[in-house]
Short mmCIF file of N, CA and C in Angstrom, two decimals:
data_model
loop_
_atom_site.label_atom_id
_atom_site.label_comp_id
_atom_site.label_asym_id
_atom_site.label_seq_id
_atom_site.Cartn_x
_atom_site.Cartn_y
_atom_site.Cartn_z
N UNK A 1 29.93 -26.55 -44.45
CA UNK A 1 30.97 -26.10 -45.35
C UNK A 1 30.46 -24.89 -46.13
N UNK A 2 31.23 -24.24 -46.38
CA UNK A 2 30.98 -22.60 -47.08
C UNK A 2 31.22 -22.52 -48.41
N UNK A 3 29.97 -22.33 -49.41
CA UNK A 3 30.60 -22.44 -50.81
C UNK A 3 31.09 -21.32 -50.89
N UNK A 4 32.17 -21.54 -51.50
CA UNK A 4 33.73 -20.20 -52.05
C UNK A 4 33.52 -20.55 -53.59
N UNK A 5 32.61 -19.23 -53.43
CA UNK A 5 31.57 -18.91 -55.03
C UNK A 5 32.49 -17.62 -55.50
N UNK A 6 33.16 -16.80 -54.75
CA UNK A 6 32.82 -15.36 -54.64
C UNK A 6 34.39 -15.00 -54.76
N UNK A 7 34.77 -13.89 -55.46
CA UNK A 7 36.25 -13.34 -55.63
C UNK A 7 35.97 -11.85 -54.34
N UNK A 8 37.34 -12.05 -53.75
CA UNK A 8 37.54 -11.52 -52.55
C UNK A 8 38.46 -10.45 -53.60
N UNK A 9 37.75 -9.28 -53.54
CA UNK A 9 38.76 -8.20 -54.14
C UNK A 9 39.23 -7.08 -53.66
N UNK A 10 40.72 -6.92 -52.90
CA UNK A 10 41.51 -6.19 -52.17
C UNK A 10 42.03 -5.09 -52.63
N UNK A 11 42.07 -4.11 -51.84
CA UNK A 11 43.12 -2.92 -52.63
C UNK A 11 43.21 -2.09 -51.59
N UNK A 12 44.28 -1.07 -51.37
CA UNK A 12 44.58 -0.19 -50.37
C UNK A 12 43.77 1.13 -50.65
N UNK A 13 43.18 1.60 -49.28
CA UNK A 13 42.26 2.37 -48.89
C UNK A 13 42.76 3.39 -48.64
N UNK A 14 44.45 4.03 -48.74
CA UNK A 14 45.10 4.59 -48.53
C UNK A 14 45.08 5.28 -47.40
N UNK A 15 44.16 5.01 -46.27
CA UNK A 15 43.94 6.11 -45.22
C UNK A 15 42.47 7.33 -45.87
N UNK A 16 42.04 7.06 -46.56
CA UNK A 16 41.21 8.40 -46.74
C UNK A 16 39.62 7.81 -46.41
N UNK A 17 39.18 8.78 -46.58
CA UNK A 17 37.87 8.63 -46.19
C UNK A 17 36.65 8.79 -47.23
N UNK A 18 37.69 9.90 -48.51
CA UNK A 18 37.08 10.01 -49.54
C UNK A 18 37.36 9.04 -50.49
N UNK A 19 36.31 7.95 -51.02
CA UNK A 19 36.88 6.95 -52.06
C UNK A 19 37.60 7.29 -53.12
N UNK A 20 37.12 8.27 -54.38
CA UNK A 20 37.80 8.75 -54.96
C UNK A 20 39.28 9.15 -54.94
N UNK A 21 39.97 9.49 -53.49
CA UNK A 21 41.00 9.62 -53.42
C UNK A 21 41.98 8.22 -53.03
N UNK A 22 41.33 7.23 -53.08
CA UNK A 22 42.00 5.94 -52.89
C UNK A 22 41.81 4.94 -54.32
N UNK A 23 42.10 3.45 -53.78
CA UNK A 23 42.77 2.77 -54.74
C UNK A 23 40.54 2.30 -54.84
N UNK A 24 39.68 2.86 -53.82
CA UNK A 24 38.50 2.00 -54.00
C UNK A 24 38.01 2.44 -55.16
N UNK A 25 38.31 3.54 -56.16
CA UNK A 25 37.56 3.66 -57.58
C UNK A 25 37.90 2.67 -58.90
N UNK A 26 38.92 1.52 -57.98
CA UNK A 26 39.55 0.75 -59.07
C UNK A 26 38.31 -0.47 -58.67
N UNK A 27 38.01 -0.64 -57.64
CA UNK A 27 37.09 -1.79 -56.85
C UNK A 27 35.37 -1.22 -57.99
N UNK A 28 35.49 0.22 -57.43
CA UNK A 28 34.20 0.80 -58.57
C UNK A 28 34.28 0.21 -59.73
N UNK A 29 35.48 0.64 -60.78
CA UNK A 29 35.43 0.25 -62.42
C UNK A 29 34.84 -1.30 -62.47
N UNK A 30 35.27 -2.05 -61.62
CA UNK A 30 35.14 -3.59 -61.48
C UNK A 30 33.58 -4.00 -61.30
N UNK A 31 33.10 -3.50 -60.33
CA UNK A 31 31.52 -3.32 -60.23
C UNK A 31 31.10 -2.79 -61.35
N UNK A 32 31.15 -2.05 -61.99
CA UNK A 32 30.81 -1.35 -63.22
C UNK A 32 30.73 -2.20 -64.44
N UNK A 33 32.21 -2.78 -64.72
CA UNK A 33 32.21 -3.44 -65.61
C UNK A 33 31.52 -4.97 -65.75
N UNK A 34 31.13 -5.41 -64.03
CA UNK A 34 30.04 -6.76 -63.94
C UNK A 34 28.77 -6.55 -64.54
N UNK A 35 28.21 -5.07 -64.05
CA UNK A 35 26.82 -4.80 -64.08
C UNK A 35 26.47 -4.53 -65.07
N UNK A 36 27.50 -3.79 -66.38
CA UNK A 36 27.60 -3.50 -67.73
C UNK A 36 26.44 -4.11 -68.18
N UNK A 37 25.61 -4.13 -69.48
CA UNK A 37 24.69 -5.34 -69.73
C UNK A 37 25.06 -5.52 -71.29
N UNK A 38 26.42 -4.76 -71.89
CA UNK A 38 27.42 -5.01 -72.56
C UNK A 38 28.58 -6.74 -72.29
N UNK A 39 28.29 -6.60 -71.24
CA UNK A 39 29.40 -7.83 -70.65
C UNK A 39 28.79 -9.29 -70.36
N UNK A 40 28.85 -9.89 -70.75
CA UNK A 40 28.60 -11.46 -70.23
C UNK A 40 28.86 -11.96 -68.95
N UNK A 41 30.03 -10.98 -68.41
CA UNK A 41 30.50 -11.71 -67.14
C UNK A 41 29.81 -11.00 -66.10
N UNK A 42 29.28 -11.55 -65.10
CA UNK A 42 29.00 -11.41 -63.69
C UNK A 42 29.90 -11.53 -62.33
N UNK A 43 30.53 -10.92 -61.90
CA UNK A 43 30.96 -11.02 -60.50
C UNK A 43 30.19 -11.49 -59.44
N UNK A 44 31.19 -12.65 -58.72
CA UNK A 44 30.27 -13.10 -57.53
C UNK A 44 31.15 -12.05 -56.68
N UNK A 45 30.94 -11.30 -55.96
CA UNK A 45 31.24 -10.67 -54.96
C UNK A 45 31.07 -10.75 -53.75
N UNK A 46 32.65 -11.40 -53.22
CA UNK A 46 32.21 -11.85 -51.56
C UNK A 46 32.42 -10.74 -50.68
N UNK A 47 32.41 -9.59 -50.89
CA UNK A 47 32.19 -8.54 -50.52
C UNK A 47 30.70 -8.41 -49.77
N UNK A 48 29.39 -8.71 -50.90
CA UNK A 48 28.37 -8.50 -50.85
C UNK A 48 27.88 -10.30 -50.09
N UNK A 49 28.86 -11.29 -49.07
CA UNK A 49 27.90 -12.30 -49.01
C UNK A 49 28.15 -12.06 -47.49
N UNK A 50 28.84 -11.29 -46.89
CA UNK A 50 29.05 -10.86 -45.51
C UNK A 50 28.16 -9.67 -45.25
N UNK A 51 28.17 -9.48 -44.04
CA UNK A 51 27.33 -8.12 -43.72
C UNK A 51 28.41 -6.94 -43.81
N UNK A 52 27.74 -5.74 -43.92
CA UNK A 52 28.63 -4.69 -44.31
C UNK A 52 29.13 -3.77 -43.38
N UNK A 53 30.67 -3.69 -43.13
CA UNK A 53 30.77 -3.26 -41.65
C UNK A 53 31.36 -1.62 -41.75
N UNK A 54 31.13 -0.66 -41.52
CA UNK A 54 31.12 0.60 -41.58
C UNK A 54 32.42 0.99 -41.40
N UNK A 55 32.82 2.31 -41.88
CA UNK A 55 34.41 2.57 -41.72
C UNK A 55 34.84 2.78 -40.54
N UNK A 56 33.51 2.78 -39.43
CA UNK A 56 34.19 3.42 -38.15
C UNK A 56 34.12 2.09 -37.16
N UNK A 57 34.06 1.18 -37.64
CA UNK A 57 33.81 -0.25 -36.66
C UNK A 57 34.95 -0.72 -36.44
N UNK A 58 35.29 -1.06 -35.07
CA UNK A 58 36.22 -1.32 -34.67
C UNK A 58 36.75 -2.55 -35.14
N UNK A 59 38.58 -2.69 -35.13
CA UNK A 59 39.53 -3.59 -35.83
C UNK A 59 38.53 -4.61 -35.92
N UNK A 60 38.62 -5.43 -34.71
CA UNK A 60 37.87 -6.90 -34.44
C UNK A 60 36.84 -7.01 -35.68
N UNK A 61 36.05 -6.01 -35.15
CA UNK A 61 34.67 -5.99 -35.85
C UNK A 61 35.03 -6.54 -37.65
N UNK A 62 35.82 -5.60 -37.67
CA UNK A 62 36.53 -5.38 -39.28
C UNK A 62 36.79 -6.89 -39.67
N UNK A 63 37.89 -7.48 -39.17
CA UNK A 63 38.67 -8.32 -39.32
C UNK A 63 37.80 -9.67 -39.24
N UNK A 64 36.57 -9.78 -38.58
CA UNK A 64 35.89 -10.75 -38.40
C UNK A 64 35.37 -11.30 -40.01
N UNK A 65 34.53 -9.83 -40.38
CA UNK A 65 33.78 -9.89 -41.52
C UNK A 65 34.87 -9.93 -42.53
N UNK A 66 35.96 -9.72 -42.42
CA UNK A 66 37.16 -10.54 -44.06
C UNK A 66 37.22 -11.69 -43.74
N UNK A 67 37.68 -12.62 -42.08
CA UNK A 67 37.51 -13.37 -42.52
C UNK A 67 36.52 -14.32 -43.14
N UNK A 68 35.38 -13.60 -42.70
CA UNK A 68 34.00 -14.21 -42.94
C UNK A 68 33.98 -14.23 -44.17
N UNK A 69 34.47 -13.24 -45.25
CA UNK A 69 34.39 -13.12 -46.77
C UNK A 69 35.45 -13.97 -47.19
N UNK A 70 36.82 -14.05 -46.90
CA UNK A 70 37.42 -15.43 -47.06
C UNK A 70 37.33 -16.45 -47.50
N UNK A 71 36.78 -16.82 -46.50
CA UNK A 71 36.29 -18.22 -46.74
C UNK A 71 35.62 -18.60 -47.37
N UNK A 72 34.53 -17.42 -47.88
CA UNK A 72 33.31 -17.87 -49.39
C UNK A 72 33.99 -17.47 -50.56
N UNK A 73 35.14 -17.26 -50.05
CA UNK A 73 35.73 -16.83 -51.72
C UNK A 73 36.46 -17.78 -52.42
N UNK A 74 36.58 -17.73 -53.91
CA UNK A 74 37.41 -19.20 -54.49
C UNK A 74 38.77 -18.46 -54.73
N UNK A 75 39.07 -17.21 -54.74
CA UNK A 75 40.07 -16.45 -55.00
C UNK A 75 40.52 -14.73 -54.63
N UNK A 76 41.23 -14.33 -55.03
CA UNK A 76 41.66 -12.68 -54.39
C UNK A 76 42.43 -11.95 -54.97
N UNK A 77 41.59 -11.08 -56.20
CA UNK A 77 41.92 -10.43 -56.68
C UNK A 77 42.95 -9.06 -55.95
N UNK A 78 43.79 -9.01 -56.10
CA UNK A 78 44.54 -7.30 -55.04
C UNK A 78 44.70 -6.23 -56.43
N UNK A 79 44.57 -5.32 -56.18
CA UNK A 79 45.03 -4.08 -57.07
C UNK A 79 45.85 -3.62 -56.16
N UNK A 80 46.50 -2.95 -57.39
CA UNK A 80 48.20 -2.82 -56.64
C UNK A 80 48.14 -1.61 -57.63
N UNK A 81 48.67 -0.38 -57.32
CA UNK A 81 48.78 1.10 -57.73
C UNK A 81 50.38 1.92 -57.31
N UNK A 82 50.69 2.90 -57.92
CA UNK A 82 51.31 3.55 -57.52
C UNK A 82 51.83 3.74 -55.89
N UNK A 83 50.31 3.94 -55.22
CA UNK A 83 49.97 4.27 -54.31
C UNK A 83 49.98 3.61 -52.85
N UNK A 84 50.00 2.11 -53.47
CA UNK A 84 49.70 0.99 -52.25
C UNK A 84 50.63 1.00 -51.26
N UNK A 85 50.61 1.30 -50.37
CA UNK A 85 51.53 1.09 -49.43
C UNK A 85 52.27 -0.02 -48.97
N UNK A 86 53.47 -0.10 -48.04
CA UNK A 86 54.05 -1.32 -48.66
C UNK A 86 53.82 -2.01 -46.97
N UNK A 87 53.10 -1.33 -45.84
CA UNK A 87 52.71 -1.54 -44.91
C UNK A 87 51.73 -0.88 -43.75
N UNK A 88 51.04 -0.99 -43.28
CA UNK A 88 50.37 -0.46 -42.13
C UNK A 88 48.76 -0.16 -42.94
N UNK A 89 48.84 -1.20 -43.74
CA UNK A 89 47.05 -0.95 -44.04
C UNK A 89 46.20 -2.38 -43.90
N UNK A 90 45.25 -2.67 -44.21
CA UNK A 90 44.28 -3.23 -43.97
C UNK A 90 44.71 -4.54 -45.13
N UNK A 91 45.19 -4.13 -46.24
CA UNK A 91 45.93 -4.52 -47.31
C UNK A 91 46.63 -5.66 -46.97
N UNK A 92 47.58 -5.28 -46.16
CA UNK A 92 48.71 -5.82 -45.61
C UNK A 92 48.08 -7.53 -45.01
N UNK A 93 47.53 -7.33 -43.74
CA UNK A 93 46.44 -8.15 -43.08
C UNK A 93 45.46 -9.10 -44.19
N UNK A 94 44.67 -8.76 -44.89
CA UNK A 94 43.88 -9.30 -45.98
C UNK A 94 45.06 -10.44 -46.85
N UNK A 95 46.09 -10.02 -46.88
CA UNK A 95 46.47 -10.91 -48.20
C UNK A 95 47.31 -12.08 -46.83
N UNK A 96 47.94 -11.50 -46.05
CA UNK A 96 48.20 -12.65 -44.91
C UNK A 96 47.13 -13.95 -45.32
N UNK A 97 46.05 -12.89 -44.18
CA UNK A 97 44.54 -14.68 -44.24
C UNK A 97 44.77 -14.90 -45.48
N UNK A 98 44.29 -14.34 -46.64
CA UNK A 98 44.23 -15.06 -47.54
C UNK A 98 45.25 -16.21 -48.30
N UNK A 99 46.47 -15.92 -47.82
CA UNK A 99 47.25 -17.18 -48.35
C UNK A 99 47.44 -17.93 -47.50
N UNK A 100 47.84 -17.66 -46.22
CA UNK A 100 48.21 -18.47 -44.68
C UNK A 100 46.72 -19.31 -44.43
N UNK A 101 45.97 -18.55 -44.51
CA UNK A 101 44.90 -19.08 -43.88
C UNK A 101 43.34 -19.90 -44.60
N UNK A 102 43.60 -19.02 -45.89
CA UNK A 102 42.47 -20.12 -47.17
C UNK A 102 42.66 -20.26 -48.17
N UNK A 103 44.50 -20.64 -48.63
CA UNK A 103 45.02 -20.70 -49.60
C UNK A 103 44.22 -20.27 -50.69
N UNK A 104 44.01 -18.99 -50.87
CA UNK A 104 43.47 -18.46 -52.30
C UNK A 104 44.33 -18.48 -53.30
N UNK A 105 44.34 -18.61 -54.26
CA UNK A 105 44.99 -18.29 -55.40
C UNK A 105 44.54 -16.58 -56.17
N UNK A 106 45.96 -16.04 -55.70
CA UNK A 106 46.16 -14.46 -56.16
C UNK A 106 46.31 -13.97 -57.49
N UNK A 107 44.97 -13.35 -57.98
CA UNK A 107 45.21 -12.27 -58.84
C UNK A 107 45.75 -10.93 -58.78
N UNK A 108 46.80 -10.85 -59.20
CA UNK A 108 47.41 -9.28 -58.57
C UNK A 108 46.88 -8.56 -59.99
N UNK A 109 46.18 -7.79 -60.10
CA UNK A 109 46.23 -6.86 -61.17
C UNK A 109 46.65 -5.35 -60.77
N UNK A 110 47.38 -4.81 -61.70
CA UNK A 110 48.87 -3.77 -61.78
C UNK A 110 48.03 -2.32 -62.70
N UNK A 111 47.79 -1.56 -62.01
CA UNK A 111 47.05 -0.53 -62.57
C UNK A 111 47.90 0.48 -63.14
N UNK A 112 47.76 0.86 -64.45
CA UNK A 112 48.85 1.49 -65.19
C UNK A 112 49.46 1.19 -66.39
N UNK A 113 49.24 -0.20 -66.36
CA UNK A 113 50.18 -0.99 -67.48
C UNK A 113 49.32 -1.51 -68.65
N UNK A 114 49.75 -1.54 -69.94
CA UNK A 114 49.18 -2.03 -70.79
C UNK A 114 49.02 -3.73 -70.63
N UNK A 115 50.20 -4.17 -70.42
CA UNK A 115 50.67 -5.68 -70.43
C UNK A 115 51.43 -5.89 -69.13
N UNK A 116 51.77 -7.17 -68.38
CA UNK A 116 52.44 -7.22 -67.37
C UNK A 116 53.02 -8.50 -67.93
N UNK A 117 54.16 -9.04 -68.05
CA UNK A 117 54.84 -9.99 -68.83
C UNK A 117 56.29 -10.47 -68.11
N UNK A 118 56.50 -9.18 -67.11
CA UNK A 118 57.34 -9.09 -65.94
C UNK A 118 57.34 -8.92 -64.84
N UNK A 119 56.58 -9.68 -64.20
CA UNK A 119 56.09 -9.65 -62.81
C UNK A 119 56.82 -9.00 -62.21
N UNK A 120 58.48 -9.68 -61.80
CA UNK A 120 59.36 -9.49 -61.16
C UNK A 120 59.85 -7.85 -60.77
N UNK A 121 59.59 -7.03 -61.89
CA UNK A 121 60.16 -6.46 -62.18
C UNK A 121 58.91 -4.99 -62.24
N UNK A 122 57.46 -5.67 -61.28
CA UNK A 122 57.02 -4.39 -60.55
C UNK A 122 56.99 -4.85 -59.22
N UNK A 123 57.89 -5.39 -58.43
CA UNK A 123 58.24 -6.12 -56.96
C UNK A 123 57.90 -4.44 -56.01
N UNK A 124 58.40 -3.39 -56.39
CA UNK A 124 58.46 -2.08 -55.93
C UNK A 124 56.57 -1.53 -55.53
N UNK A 125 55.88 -2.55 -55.85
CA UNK A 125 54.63 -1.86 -56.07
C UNK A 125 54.17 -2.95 -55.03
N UNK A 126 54.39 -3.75 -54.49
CA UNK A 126 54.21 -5.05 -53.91
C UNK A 126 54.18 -4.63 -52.19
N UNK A 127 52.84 -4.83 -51.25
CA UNK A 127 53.20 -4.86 -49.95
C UNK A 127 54.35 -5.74 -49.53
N UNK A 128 54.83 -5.49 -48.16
CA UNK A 128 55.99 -6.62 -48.15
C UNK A 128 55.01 -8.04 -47.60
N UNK A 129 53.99 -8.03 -46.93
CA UNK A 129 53.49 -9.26 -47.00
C UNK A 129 53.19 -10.01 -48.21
N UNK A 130 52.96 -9.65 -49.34
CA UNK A 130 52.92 -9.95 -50.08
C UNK A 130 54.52 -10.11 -50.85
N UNK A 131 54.91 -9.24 -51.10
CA UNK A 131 56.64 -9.65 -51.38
C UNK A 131 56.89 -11.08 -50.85
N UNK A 132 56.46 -10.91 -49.59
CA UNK A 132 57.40 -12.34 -48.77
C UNK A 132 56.60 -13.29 -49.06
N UNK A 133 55.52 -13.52 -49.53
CA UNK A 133 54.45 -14.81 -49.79
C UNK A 133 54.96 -15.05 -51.54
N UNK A 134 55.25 -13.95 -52.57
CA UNK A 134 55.86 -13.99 -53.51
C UNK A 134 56.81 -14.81 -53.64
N UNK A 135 57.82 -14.02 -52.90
CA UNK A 135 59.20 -14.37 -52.93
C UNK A 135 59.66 -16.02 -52.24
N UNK A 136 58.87 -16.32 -51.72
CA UNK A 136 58.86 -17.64 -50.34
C UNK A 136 57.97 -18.55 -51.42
N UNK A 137 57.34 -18.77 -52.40
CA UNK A 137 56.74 -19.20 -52.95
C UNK A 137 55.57 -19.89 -52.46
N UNK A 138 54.80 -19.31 -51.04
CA UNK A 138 53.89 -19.61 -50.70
C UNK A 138 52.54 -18.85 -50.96
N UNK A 139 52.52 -18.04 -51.84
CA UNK A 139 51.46 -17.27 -52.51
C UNK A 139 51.31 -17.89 -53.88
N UNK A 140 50.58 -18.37 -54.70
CA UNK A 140 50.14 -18.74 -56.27
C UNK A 140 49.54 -17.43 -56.78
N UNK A 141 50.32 -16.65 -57.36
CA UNK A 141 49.54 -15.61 -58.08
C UNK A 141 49.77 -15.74 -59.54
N UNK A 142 49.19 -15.06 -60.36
CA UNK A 142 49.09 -14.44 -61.89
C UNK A 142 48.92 -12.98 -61.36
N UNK A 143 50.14 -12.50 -62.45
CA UNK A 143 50.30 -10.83 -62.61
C UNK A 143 49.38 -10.37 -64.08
N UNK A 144 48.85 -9.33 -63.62
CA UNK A 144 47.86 -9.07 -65.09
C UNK A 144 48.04 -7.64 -65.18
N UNK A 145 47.78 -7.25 -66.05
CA UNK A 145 47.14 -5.50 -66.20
C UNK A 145 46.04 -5.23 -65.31
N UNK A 146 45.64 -3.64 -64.92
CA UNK A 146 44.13 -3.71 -64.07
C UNK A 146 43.13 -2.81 -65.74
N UNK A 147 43.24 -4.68 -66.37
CA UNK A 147 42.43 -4.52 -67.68
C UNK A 147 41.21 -5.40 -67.78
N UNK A 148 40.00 -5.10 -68.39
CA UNK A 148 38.72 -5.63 -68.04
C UNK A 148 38.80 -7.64 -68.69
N UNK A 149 39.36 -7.82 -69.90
CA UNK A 149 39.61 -8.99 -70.29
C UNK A 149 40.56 -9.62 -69.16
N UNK A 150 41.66 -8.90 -69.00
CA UNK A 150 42.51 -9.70 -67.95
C UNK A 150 42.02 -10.36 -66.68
N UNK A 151 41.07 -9.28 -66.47
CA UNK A 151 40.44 -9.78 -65.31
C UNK A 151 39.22 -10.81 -65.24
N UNK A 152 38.45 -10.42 -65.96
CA UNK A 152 37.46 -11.51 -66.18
C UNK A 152 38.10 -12.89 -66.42
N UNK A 153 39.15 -12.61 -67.23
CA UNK A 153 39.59 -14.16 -67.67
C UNK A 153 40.00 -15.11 -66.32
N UNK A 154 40.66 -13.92 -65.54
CA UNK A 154 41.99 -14.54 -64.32
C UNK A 154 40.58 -15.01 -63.42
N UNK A 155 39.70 -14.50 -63.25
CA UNK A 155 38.83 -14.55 -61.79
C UNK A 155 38.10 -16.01 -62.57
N UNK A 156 37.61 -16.02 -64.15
CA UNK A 156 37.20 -17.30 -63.93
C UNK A 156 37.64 -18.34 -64.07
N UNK A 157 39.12 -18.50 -64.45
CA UNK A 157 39.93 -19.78 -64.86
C UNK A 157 41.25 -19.62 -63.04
N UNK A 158 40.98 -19.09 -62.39
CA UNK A 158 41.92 -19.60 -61.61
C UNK A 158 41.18 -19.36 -59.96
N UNK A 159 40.95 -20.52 -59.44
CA UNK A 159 39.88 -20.60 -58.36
C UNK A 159 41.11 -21.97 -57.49
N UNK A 160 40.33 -21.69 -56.60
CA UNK A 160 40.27 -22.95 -55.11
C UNK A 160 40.16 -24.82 -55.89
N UNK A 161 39.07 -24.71 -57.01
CA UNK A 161 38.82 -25.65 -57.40
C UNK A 161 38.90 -25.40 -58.82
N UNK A 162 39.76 -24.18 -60.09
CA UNK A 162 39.70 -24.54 -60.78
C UNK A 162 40.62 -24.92 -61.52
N UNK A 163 41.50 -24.31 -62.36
CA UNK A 163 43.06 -24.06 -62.48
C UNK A 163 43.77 -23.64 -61.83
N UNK A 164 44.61 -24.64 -61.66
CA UNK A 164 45.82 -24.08 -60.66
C UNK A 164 46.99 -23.28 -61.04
N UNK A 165 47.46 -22.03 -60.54
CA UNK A 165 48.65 -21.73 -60.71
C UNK A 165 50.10 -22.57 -60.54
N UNK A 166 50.76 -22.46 -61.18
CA UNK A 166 51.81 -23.23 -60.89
C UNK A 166 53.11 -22.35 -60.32
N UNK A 167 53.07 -21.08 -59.52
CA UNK A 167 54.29 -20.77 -58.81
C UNK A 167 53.43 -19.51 -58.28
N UNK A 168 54.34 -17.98 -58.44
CA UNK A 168 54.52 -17.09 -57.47
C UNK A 168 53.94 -15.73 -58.83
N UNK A 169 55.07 -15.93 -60.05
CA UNK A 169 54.77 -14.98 -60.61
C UNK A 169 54.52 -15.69 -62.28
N UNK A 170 53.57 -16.10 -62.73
CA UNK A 170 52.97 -16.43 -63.64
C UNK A 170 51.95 -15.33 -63.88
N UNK A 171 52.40 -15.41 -65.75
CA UNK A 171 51.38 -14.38 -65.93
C UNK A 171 50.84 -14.53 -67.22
N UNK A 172 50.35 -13.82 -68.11
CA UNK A 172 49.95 -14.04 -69.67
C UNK A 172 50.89 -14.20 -70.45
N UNK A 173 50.53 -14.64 -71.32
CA UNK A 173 51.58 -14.84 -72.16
C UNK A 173 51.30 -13.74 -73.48
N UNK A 174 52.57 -13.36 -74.60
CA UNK A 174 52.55 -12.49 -75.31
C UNK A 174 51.43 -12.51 -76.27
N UNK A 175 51.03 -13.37 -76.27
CA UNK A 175 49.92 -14.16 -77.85
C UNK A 175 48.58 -13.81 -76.91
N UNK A 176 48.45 -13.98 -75.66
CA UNK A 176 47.18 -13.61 -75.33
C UNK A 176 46.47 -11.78 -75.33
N UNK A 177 48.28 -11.31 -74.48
CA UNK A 177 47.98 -9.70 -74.83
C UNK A 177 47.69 -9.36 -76.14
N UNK A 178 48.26 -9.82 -77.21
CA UNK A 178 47.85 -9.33 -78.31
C UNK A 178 46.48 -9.53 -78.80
N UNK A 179 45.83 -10.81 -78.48
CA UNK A 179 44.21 -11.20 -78.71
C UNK A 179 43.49 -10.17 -78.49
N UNK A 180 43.68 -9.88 -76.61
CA UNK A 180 43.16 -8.81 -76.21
C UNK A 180 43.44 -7.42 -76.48
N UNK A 181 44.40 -7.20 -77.78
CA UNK A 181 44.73 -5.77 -77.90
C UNK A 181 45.50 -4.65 -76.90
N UNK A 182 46.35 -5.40 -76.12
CA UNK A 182 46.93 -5.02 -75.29
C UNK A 182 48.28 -4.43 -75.64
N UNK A 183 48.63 -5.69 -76.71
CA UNK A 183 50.09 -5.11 -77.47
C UNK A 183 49.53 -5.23 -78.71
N UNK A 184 50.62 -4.30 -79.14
CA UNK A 184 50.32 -4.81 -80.98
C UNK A 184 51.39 -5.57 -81.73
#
């Protein structure tokens, strides 16, 4: 059995080759903000418990090593941008396994926003695999900001084995954004 220690964290690669020009400098801030020695929190990164497969390795190759990261993960963070496409990326595929195949429980964090309090109502920013795991109520997500409290909080209170979500689009509530200074 595979301990699922590790948050599986997704985001669209937009096609480029240069990171900076994709959604991976949001995957950066996240690394950044683990390694901080400002921060208490540590990321398990199931990124880093698979071997690392190069941009030019073929589908199979690719697809082997997510699912391989999968399965050690307790959850799956996605960043979701302006930018994400709503099909034909790697994106698309990743959040499939992950709900069909190792029922993760989804953190969607929403890059842009101070507060997210209306899930529903950034559906436009949403792959359609994901739409349809949303909408079908076979995805458990929490909608958050792509904010450093939001996230730390979501990755360690909602796991495989820890708190459960209870639907599709659950998210913070107003009293918490304000703790965190999100609203005033």
């Amino acid at each position: 059995m595979v301990n699922r220690t590790g948050t599986y964290i997704a985001f669209d690669g937009l096609g480029q080759q240069d990171p900076t020009k994709s959604d991976f400098r949001y995957y950066a801030t996240i690394q950044g903000w683990s390694a901080s020695k400002s921060s208490d929190f540590r990321l398990t990164n199931s990124h880093e418990k698979a071997s690392a497969v190069r941009d030019k390795s073929k589908l199979a190759t690719l697809q082997a090593s997510i699912r391989q990261r999968l399965q050690a993960s307790k959850n799956m963070l996605i960043v979701l941008s302006n930018d994400t496409r709503k099909s034909g990326s790697v994106l698309s595929w990743e959040i499939e396994r992950a709900v069909d195949s190792y029922d993760l429980p989804l953190i969607i964090a929403h890059t842009g926003y101070g507060s997210v309090m209306n899930p529903k109502g950034l559906s436009d920013r949403w792959p359609t695999t994901l739409a349809t795991r949303l909408n079908n109520g076979s995805a458990k997500a929490i909608h958050i900001p792509f904010k450093q409290d939001a996230i730390f909080d979501a990755i360690q209170r909602f796991t495989v084995n820890g708190e459960k979500l209870n639907g599709s689009f659950t998210y913070y509530d107003e009293a918490t954004h304000r703790r965190w200074g999100y609203i005033r």
